[in-house]
Coordinates of C-alpha atoms in Angstrom, one line a residue:
M315 CA -127.4 284.4 66.1
E316 CA -127.5 286.4 69.3
P317 CA -128.9 284.6 72.2
I318 CA -132.4 285.6 73.4
A319 CA -133.0 286.7 77.0
P320 CA -135.2 284.3 79.0
S321 CA -137.6 287.1 79.5
G322 CA -137.4 288.1 75.9
R323 CA -137.4 291.7 74.5
Q324 CA -136.7 294.4 77.1
L325 CA -138.4 297.8 76.9
E326 CA -137.2 300.6 79.3
L327 CA -139.4 303.5 80.3
T328 CA -137.8 306.7 81.9
H329 CA -139.1 309.6 83.6
G330 CA -137.0 311.9 85.5
D331 CA -134.7 309.8 87.7
S332 CA -137.0 306.8 87.4
A333 CA -136.7 303.8 85.2
V334 CA -138.9 300.8 84.7
T335 CA -138.0 297.7 82.6
I336 CA -141.0 295.9 80.8
V337 CA -140.4 292.3 79.5
E338 CA -141.9 290.4 76.5
V339 CA -142.3 287.1 78.5
G340 CA -145.4 287.5 80.6
G341 CA -145.6 291.3 79.7
G342 CA -144.6 292.1 83.3
L343 CA -142.1 294.2 85.3
R344 CA -138.4 293.0 85.6
D345 CA -136.8 296.1 87.2
Y346 CA -138.0 299.5 88.7
R347 CA -135.3 302.1 90.0
V348 CA -135.6 305.6 91.5
D349 CA -132.2 307.4 91.2
G350 CA -130.5 304.1 91.1
V351 CA -132.3 302.6 94.1
A352 CA -134.3 299.4 93.4
V353 CA -137.9 299.6 94.2
L354 CA -138.6 296.1 93.0
D355 CA -136.9 292.8 93.9
G356 CA -136.5 292.0 90.4
Y357 CA -134.3 289.7 88.5
P358 CA -131.3 290.1 85.8
V359 CA -131.7 290.1 82.2
D360 CA -130.2 286.6 81.8
A361 CA -132.6 285.0 84.2
M362 CA -136.1 283.8 84.2
A363 CA -138.8 285.5 86.5
P364 CA -138.4 283.6 89.9
H365 CA -141.3 283.1 92.1
S366 CA -143.7 285.0 89.6
A367 CA -141.7 288.1 90.2
G368 CA -143.4 291.1 88.4
Q369 CA -145.6 288.8 86.3
L370 CA -149.2 289.5 85.0
L371 CA -151.6 286.8 86.1
V372 CA -154.4 286.0 83.7
P373 CA -157.0 284.8 83.2
W374 CA -156.9 284.1 86.8
P375 CA -154.6 284.9 89.7
N376 CA -153.5 282.6 92.4
R377 CA -154.8 279.0 92.4
I378 CA -157.5 276.8 91.0
A379 CA -158.0 273.7 93.2
G380 CA -157.0 270.6 91.3
G381 CA -157.2 272.7 88.2
R382 CA -160.7 271.6 88.0
Y383 CA -164.0 273.8 87.8
P384 CA -167.4 273.4 86.4
W385 CA -168.8 275.2 83.4
N386 CA -172.0 274.8 81.6
G387 CA -172.4 271.3 83.2
K388 CA -169.1 270.0 82.3
T389 CA -166.0 269.9 84.3
Q390 CA -162.9 271.7 82.9
Q391 CA -159.4 270.3 83.7
L392 CA -156.6 272.7 83.4
A393 CA -152.8 271.6 83.5
I394 CA -151.4 271.3 87.0
S395 CA -148.7 274.0 87.1
E396 CA -148.0 273.9 91.0
A397 CA -146.9 270.3 91.7
K398 CA -146.5 270.7 95.6
T399 CA -150.2 271.5 95.9
G400 CA -151.7 269.9 92.8
N401 CA -153.3 273.1 91.7
A402 CA -153.3 275.3 88.6
S403 CA -151.5 278.5 89.5
H404 CA -151.4 282.1 88.2
G405 CA -153.0 281.7 84.9
L406 CA -152.0 280.8 81.3
A407 CA -149.8 283.8 80.1
R408 CA -146.8 284.0 82.3
W409 CA -144.4 282.3 80.1
S410 CA -145.9 283.5 76.9
A411 CA -144.6 286.2 74.6
W412 CA -146.6 289.3 74.9
E413 CA -146.6 292.1 72.2
L414 CA -144.7 295.2 73.4
E415 CA -145.4 298.6 72.0
R416 CA -143.7 301.9 73.1
T417 CA -146.2 304.6 73.1
G418 CA -143.9 307.2 74.6
P419 CA -140.5 307.6 76.6
A420 CA -142.4 306.8 79.7
A421 CA -145.3 304.7 78.3
A422 CA -145.8 301.3 76.8
T423 CA -148.4 298.6 76.4
A424 CA -148.2 294.9 76.6
S425 CA -150.9 292.8 74.9
F426 CA -151.7 289.0 74.6
V427 CA -154.6 286.8 73.4
V428 CA -155.2 283.6 75.5
R429 CA -156.5 281.2 73.0
A430 CA -159.1 278.7 73.6
Q431 CA -157.4 275.5 74.9
S432 CA -157.9 272.4 76.9
G433 CA -159.4 273.4 80.4
Y434 CA -160.0 277.1 79.3
P435 CA -162.2 276.8 76.1
F436 CA -162.4 280.6 75.7
T437 CA -160.6 283.3 73.7
V438 CA -159.9 286.4 75.8
A439 CA -157.5 289.5 74.9
F440 CA -155.5 291.1 77.8
G441 CA -153.7 294.2 77.9
A442 CA -151.5 296.3 80.3
A443 CA -150.7 299.9 79.6
Y444 CA -147.7 301.1 81.7
A445 CA -147.1 304.8 82.4
L446 CA -144.3 306.2 84.4
G447 CA -144.9 309.8 85.9
D448 CA -144.2 312.2 88.8
D449 CA -146.4 309.9 91.1
G450 CA -144.7 306.6 90.1
L451 CA -145.8 303.6 87.8
T452 CA -149.4 303.2 86.7
V453 CA -150.5 299.9 85.2
T454 CA -154.0 299.7 83.6
M455 CA -155.1 296.2 82.8
T456 CA -158.0 295.1 80.6
A457 CA -159.8 292.0 79.6
T458 CA -162.0 291.6 76.6
N459 CA -163.9 288.4 75.9
L460 CA -163.5 287.4 72.1
S461 CA -165.3 284.2 72.4
A462 CA -168.9 283.5 71.0
G463 CA -170.2 282.7 74.7
P464 CA -169.5 284.0 78.1
A465 CA -166.0 283.6 79.6
P466 CA -164.8 283.5 83.4
V467 CA -162.0 285.9 84.0
G468 CA -159.8 287.2 86.7
M469 CA -156.6 289.3 86.7
G470 CA -153.8 289.8 89.1
A471 CA -150.1 291.0 89.3
H472 CA -147.2 289.8 91.3
P473 CA -144.5 292.6 92.2
Y474 CA -142.1 292.0 95.1
L475 CA -141.3 295.4 96.7
L476 CA -138.2 296.5 98.3
V477 CA -138.4 299.1 101.0
P478 CA -135.4 301.5 101.0
G479 CA -134.0 302.2 104.3
A480 CA -131.3 304.9 105.2
G481 CA -128.8 305.2 102.4
G482 CA -131.0 303.3 100.0
T483 CA -130.2 299.7 101.5
P484 CA -133.4 297.7 101.5
V485 CA -134.8 296.9 105.1
R486 CA -136.1 293.4 105.7
A487 CA -139.7 292.5 106.2
D488 CA -139.3 292.2 110.0
D489 CA -138.4 296.0 110.1
V490 CA -141.1 297.2 107.7
T491 CA -144.2 299.2 109.1
L492 CA -147.2 298.0 107.1
T493 CA -150.6 299.7 106.4
L494 CA -153.1 297.4 105.0
P495 CA -156.6 298.8 104.7
A496 CA -158.4 295.6 104.3
E497 CA -161.1 294.5 106.8
R498 CA -161.2 290.6 106.2
M499 CA -158.7 287.9 105.3
L500 CA -159.2 284.5 103.8
L501 CA -158.3 281.4 105.7
V502 CA -156.9 278.5 103.5
D503 CA -156.5 274.7 103.8
D504 CA -153.3 272.8 103.3
R505 CA -153.6 273.3 99.5
L506 CA -153.7 277.2 99.9
I507 CA -157.4 277.1 98.8
P508 CA -159.7 279.5 100.7
T509 CA -162.2 277.9 103.0
E510 CA -163.6 280.9 105.0
S511 CA -163.0 284.4 105.9
Q512 CA -162.6 286.3 109.2
D513 CA -162.5 289.8 110.3
V514 CA -158.8 291.2 110.9
A515 CA -159.8 293.6 113.7
G516 CA -157.9 293.1 116.8
G517 CA -156.1 290.0 115.5
P518 CA -152.5 289.4 114.4
F519 CA -153.2 290.4 110.8
D520 CA -154.7 293.7 111.7
F521 CA -152.8 296.4 109.9
L522 CA -155.7 298.9 109.3
A523 CA -153.4 301.2 111.4
A524 CA -149.8 301.2 110.5
R525 CA -147.6 298.9 112.8
P526 CA -144.4 296.8 112.3
I527 CA -144.7 293.3 110.8
G528 CA -141.9 292.0 113.1
P529 CA -141.6 288.2 112.8
L530 CA -145.2 287.6 111.6
V531 CA -145.4 285.4 108.6
I532 CA -147.8 286.6 106.0
D533 CA -149.1 284.6 103.0
H534 CA -152.7 285.7 103.0
C535 CA -155.3 287.2 100.8
F536 CA -157.2 290.3 102.2
A537 CA -160.5 291.6 101.1
A538 CA -163.0 294.3 101.7
P539 CA -160.5 297.0 101.3
R540 CA -161.1 300.5 102.7
R541 CA -160.8 303.1 100.0
D542 CA -159.8 306.8 100.1
P543 CA -162.1 309.4 98.7
D544 CA -160.4 308.9 95.4
G545 CA -161.6 305.3 95.1
R546 CA -158.1 303.9 95.7
A547 CA -157.0 301.5 98.5
R548 CA -153.5 302.1 99.4
V549 CA -151.1 299.4 101.0
V550 CA -148.0 301.3 102.4
L551 CA -144.6 299.6 103.2
A552 CA -142.5 302.0 105.3
A553 CA -138.9 301.8 106.6
P554 CA -137.8 302.8 110.0
A555 CA -137.1 306.5 110.5
G556 CA -134.5 307.8 107.9
G557 CA -135.8 305.5 105.3
G558 CA -138.3 305.8 102.6
S559 CA -141.7 304.1 101.7
V560 CA -143.5 302.2 98.9
T561 CA -147.3 302.5 98.3
V562 CA -149.1 299.9 96.2
W563 CA -152.4 301.4 95.3
M564 CA -155.5 299.9 93.3
D565 CA -158.8 301.1 92.0
E566 CA -162.2 299.7 92.5
A567 CA -161.5 296.7 90.1
W568 CA -159.3 295.2 92.6
D569 CA -161.1 294.0 95.8
Y570 CA -158.5 291.4 96.8
I571 CA -154.9 292.0 97.9
Q572 CA -152.4 289.0 98.4
V573 CA -149.4 289.9 100.8
F574 CA -146.4 287.5 101.0
T575 CA -143.3 288.0 103.2
G576 CA -141.4 285.4 101.2
D577 CA -141.0 282.9 104.1
T578 CA -141.0 279.8 101.9
L579 CA -138.2 281.1 99.5
S580 CA -134.4 280.3 99.7
P581 CA -132.6 281.6 102.8
D582 CA -131.0 284.6 100.9
E583 CA -134.5 285.6 99.4
R584 CA -136.5 284.9 102.6
R585 CA -138.1 288.1 104.1
R586 CA -135.8 290.2 101.8
S587 CA -139.0 291.8 100.0
I588 CA -142.6 291.8 100.2
A589 CA -145.0 290.9 97.5
V590 CA -148.3 293.0 97.3
E591 CA -150.5 291.6 94.7
P592 CA -153.6 293.3 93.4
Q593 CA -156.2 290.7 92.5
T594 CA -159.5 291.1 90.9
C595 CA -160.8 287.8 92.4
P596 CA -159.1 285.5 95.2
A597 CA -157.8 282.0 94.7
N598 CA -160.3 279.3 93.4
A599 CA -162.7 281.9 92.2
F600 CA -163.6 279.7 89.2
N601 CA -165.2 277.4 91.7
S602 CA -166.3 279.7 94.4
G603 CA -167.5 282.6 92.2
E604 CA -166.1 285.0 94.8
G605 CA -165.1 288.2 92.7
L606 CA -165.3 286.2 89.5
R607 CA -166.0 288.2 86.3
V608 CA -168.0 286.4 83.6
L609 CA -167.6 288.4 80.5
E610 CA -170.4 288.2 77.7
P611 CA -169.2 288.2 74.2
G612 CA -167.4 291.4 73.3
E613 CA -167.6 292.6 76.9
S614 CA -164.4 294.3 78.5
F615 CA -163.5 295.1 82.0
G616 CA -160.3 296.4 83.6
G617 CA -158.7 298.8 86.2
S618 CA -155.6 300.3 87.3
W619 CA -153.1 299.8 90.1
G620 CA -149.6 301.3 90.8
I621 CA -146.5 301.7 92.6
S622 CA -145.5 305.0 94.2
P623 CA -142.0 305.1 96.0
V624 CA -140.8 307.6 98.3
P625 CA -137.0 307.4 98.5

């Protein structure tokens, strides 16, 4: 019997000089290249997804404090999946086999049903439609409540982006010019749970106008995004003159943006790439209610986000 890759079945989408690899485990992104130059800080086929790289985060993104939240007068207790903080992190579907279906040379879908279980007694179907085109990669995510009663739902994604410098070699986070059109950021406690928010204007995390990241450590959730006339918010990562850029855009479904410069990773990974994570709600939304969607039986919601590289 042939060994099975840790990330399961691989499905490659191609369009022109672009190629994207979708994986069965987690239904997420493993690789994205344009003319052979990596856009994603992905991982090889014989490895597990490190640090949530490329994964889809459902039925919640980020963390739930202590894995506990109230629902209908009872306290629900999720398994603790982040031992360091004692939290439940990044949902319930990252390590499960999603169903992949190719819908064209440059298009595919990934689908998975989160079944009712201890700590999350709801049945919710999730889907991600991937499409690779002239303007890059578009990912349309949906959630549908299959339960007999209301269900709390959040969604997110966790791509790490490489910014191509001159000659295609990625530049480090310090040398990236960041445009982040979000007016607020969430402050967190020592368990990385939000406690309050503050305006970014005039502070060290004000990237409303493009400026270099420099040595700034970023591992924060930003909110109140400014949107362009088409309804999209755009986070732009640009290399110095002579290099390229990568834009992560998101429509109105995604009101929160987690940005992470990778400072807690291993020395060879630290600040090598930047995670830009579209989220429909912030950390601990099952407790705070901020941005949380409570779907009625049969109700769906969703939205699109995407990655547009410019070599």
